[in-house]
Coordinates of C-alpha atoms and ligand atoms in Angstrom, one line a residue:
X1 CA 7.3 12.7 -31.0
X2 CA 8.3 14.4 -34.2
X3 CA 11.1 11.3 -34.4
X4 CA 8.4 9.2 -33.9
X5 CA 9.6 8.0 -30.6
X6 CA 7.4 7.6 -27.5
X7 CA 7.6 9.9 -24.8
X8 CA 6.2 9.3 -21.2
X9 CA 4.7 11.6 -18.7
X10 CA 2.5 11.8 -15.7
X11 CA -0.4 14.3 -14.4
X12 CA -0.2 16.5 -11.6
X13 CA -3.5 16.7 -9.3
X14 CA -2.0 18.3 -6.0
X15 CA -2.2 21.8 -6.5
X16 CA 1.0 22.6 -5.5
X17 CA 3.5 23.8 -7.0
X18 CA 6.3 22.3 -4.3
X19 CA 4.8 19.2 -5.7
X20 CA 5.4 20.1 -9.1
X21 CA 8.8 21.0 -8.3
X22 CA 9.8 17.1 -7.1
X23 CA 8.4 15.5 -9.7
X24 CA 9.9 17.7 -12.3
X25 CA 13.3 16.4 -10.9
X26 CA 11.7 12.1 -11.5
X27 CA 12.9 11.8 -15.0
X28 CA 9.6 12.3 -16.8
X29 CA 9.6 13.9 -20.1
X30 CA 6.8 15.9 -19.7
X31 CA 4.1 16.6 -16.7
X32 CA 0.4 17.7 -17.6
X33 CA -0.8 20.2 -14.6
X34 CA -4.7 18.8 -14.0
X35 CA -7.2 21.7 -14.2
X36 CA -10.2 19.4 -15.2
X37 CA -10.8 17.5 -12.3
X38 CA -9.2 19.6 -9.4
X39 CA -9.2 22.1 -7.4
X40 CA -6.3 23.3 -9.1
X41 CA -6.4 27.4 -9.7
X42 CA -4.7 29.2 -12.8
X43 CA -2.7 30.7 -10.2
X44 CA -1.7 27.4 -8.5
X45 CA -1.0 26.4 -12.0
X46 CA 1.0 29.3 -13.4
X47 CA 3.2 28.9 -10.1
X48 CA 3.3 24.6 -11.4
X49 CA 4.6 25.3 -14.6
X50 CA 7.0 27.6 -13.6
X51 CA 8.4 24.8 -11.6
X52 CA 7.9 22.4 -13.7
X53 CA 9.8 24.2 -16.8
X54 CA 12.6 25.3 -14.2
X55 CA 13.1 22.0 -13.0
X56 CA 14.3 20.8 -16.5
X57 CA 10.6 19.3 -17.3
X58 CA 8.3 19.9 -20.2
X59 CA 4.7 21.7 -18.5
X60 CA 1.6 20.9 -20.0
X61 CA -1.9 22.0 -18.9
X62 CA -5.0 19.8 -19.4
X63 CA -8.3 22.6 -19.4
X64 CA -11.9 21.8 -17.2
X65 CA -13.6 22.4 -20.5
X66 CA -12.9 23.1 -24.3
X67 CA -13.2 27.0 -24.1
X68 CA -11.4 29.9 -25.7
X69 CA -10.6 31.7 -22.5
X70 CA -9.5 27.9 -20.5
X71 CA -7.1 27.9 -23.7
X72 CA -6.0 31.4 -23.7
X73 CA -5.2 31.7 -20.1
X74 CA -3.4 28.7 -19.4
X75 CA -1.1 29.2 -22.6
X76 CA -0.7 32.9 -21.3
X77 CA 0.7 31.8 -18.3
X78 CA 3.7 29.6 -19.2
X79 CA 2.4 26.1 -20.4
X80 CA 4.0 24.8 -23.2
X81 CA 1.1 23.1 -24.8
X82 CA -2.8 22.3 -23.9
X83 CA -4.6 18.8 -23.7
X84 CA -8.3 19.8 -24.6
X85 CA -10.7 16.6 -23.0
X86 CA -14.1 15.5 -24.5
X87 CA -13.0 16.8 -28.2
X88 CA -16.2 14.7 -30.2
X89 CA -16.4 16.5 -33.4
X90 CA -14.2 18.3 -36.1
X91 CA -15.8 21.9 -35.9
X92 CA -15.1 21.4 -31.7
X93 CA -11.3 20.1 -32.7
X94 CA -11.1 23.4 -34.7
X95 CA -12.7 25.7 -32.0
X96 CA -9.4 23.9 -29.9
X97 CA -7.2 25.0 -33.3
X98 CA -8.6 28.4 -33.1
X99 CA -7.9 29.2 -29.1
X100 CA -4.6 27.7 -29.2
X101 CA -2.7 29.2 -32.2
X102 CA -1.8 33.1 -33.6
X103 CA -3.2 34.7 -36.5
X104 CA -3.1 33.5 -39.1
X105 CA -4.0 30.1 -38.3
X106 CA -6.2 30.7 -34.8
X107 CA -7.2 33.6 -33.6
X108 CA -5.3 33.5 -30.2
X109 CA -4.7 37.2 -28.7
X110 CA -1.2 38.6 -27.3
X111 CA -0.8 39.3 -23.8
X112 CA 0.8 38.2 -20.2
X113 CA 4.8 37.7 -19.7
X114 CA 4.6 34.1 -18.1
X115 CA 4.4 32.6 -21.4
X116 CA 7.7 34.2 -22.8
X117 CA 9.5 33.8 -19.4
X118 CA 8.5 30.1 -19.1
X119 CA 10.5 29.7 -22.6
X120 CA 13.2 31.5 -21.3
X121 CA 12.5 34.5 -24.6
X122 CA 10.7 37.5 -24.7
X123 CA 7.6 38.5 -26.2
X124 CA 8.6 39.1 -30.2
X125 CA 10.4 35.6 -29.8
X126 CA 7.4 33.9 -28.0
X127 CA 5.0 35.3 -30.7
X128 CA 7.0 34.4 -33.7
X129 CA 7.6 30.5 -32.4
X130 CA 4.2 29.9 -30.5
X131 CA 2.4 28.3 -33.5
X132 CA 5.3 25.8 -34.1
X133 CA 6.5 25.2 -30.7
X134 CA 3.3 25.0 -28.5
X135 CA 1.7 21.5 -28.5
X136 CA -2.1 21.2 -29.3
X137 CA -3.6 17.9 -28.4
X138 CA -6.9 16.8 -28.2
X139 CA -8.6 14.2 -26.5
X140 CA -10.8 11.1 -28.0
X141 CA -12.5 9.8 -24.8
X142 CA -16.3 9.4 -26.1
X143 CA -17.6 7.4 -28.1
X144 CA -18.8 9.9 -30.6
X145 CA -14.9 11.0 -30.5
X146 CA -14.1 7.5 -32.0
X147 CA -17.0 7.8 -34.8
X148 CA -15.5 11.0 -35.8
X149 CA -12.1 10.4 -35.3
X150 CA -10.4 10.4 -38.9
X151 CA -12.1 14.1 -39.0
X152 CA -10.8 15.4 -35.4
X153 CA -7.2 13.6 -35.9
X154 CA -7.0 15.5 -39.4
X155 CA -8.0 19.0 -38.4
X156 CA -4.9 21.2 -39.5
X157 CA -3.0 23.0 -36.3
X158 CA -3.6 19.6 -33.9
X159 CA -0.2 18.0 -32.9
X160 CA -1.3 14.8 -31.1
X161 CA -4.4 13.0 -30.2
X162 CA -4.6 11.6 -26.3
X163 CA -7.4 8.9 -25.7
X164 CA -8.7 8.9 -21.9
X165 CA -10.2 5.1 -21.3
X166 CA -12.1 6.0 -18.4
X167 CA -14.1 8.4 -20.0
X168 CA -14.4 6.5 -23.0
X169 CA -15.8 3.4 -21.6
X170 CA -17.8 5.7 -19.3
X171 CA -19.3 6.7 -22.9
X172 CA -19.9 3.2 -22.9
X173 CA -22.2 2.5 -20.3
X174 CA -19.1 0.5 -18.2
X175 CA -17.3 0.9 -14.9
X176 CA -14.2 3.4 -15.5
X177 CA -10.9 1.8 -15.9
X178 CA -7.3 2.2 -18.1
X179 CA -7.5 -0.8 -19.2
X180 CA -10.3 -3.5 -20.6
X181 CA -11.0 -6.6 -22.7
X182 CA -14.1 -5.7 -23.7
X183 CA -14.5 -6.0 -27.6
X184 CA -16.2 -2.1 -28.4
X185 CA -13.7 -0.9 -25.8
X186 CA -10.1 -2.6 -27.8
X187 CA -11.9 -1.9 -31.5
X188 CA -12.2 1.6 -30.6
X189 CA -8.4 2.4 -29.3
X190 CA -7.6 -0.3 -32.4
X191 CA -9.7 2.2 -35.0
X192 CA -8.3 5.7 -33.2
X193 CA -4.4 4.6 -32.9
X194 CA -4.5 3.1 -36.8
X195 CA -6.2 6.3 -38.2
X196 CA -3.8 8.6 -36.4
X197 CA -1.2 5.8 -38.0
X198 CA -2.6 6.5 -41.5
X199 CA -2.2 10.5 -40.7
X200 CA 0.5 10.5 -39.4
X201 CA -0.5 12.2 -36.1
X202 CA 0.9 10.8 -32.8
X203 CA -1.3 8.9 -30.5
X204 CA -1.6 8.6 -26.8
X205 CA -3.3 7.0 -24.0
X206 CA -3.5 7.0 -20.1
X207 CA -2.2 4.2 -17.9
X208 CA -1.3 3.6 -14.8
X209 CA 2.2 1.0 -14.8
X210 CA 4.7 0.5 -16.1
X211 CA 4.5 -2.3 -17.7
X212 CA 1.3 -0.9 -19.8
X213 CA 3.2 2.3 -20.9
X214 CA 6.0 -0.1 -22.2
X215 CA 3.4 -2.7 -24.0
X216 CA 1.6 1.0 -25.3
X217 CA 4.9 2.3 -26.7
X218 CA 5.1 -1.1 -28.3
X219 CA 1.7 -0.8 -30.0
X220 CA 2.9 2.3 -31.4
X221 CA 1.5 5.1 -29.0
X222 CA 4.0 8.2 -28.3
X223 CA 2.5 10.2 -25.8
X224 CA 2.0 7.9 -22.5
X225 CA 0.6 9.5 -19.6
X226 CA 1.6 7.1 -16.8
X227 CA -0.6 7.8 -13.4
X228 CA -0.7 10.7 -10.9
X229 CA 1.5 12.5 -8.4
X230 CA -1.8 11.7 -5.8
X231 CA -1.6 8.0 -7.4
X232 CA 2.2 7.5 -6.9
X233 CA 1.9 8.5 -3.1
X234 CA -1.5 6.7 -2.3
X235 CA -0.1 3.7 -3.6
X236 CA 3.0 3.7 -1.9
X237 CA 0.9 5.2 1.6
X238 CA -1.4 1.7 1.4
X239 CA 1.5 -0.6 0.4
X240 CA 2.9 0.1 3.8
X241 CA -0.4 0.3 5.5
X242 CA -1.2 -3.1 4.2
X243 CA 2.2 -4.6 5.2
X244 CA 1.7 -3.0 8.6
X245 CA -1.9 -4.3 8.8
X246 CA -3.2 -1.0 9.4
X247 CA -4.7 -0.4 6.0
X248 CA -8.5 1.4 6.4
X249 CA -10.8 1.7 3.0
X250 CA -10.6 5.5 3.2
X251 CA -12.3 6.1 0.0
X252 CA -9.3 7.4 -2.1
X253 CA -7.8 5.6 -4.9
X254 CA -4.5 4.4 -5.2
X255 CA -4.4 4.0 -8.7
X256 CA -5.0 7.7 -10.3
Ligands
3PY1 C1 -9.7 9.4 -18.9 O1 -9.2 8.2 -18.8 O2 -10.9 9.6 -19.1 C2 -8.7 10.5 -18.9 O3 -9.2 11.6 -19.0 C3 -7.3 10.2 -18.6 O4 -6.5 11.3 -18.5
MG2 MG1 -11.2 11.8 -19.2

């Protein structure tokens, strides 16, 4: 991202790290173990970066919640950067700048051995490179998010910005979706990817083909999140169903 090139990556939602393992093998550059919206453990997801970073793969954790200890724990066990979701506000991007980085920039503490052994170092090492190797990104998915945007994309100490469009048109009053015509919905990704231009600060966004990650990468996004390990194998599970006529509306998606 630092050359300015786009990089592409998916989301992990099984919590399992034999699951982690395969995809860490599918060429991504990057996979972001899910502890928002999951059952997903610390444990589960110490055990996923582990085999995510050991299968050649980059291991990123997204947290339920903005909170020091979500922060703290998930860098203490071996991820190699943090997605914070629902970031609205500058004082709440620096709150992310704070838990993620050591003194003197945040106010991050020292502890656990998962973190150095995921990088392969010890501890001295780990503690001297955290604050420039670790990647802090935060997430415009609300509405407010997009009115304060030039002030969360400039807070010192955040790497990337990462817009979720569910959430954002869920801010909206509309239906969840990746992607949308709708007018507030386009200006807002329009405003939020041209003031991280302006900065300087690499944009991403959440989609769910491939075809979207390319036309994203074209529009100058770097950080595409391309669908789920539960999305890949539900949507391969009812193509076959379908074509075998046996397909039954089961409730679960097979896009995310
Ligand atoms: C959203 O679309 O709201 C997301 O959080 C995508 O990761
Ligand atoms: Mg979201």
């Amino acid at each position: 991202m630092k050359r300015g090139e786009a990089t592409f990556g998916t989301w992990l939602t099984l919590p399992d790290p034999v699951a982690a393992r395969l995809l860490a093998a599918s060429g991504f550059d990057w996979i972001t173990v899910e502890l928002e919206h999951t059952p997903t453990t610390f444990e589960t997801a110490a055990l996923s970066y582990a085999m995510i970073a050991a299968g050649g793969c980059v291991p990123l954790a997204r947290v339920p919640i903005n909170s020091f200890e979500n922060i703290k724990r998930v860098l203490d066990t071996g991820a190699w950067g943090v997605i914070v979701p629902m970031v609205n506000s500058r004082a709440e991007a620096e709150a992310v700048v704070m838990a993620s980085r050591f003194p003197p920039v945040g106010r991050r503490s020292v502890g656990g051995q998962l973190n150095a052994a995921n990088f392969g170092t010890d501890q001295a090492t780990y503690r001297r490179e955290a604050n420039e190797q670790i990647l802090v990104i935060v997430m415009i998915e609300h509405v407010d998010a997009v009115a304060n945007a030039e002030e969360i994309i400039t807070t010192p100490g955040i790497d990337a910005i990462f817009i979720g469009p569910n959430d954002l048109l869920n801010s909206m009053g509309q239906m969840p979706a990746f992607e949308s015509n709708d007018p507030q919905f386009t200006d807002a990704i329009n405003r939020v990817r041209d003031l991280c231009k302006k900065h300087q600060v690499p944009v991403g966004i959440h989609v769910i083909s491939p075809e979207s990650a390319r036309r994203r990468a074209e529009e100058g996004f770097q950080f595409i999140a391309l669908g789920s390990d539960a999305g890949f194998m539900l949507g391969r599970a009812h193509e076959i169903t379908q074509a075998l006529g046996l397909a039954k509306n089961t409730g679960a998606t097979a896009k995310y």
